[in-house]
Amino acid sequence: MAFELGVSRTPVREALKRLQAEGLVELTRNGFRVKYLSPPEALDLLVVRSCLEGLAARLAAQRITEASKKALLRDLEALSTYGGSDVLELSQLNDQFHRRIALIANNKYLLEVLDTIRVKLRLATTVLYISPRRRLESAEEHRALVQAILAGDEGEAQKIAEEHVARTCEDLKKQIEKYTDIRI
């Protein structure tokens, strides 16, 4: 890998150790490989994400500024108007929207943890089939979440954010049970 990148082995080794510490790669007898979440691990992580997204929404409703309102509305518009079929691009727009809320919450530790969770979940949730029905529901949930944040309604923002991620969790559960022998 170092040869392919044109660098010495030390920075590659250090980067791989850091990725291993973050749970993104694992060391096997053949070297490092990407660590994939098992379905139960992904669901457990979504439960944690639900709570933290709720907290981020609550804090965002308290701390939103005029500048961050504009940025949040821009991200919502980009996500809401995306009509393409590229699941990765849709996932990135969704991540950008949710990250914006965490940025507005203005808590660096919360942002850091949510970023880590988002990276770990990206592979598990990007491969999900998102039905047109769920896409519409999700868009409505995002709009309601933004309205609650803009209104400064902390409790409602938290509730909507938690329920939104919980629905993603339910969709993941259904797909796991539909396409595998795993029952959760």
PDB file of C-alpha atoms in Angstrom, residues 15 19 22 27 104 175:
ATOM      1  CA  ALA A  15      -3.086   5.501   9.587  1.00  0.00           C
ATOM      2  CA  LEU A  19      -8.482   3.227  11.620  1.00  0.00           C
ATOM      3  CA  GLU A  22     -11.744   3.607  15.453  1.00  0.00           C
ATOM      4  CA  LEU A  27      -6.116  -6.904  11.413  1.00  0.00           C
ATOM      5  CA  ILE A 104     -25.600  24.078  14.914  1.00  0.00           C
ATOM      6  CA  GLN A 175     -34.680  -5.521   5.122  1.00  0.00           C
TER       7      GLN A 175
END
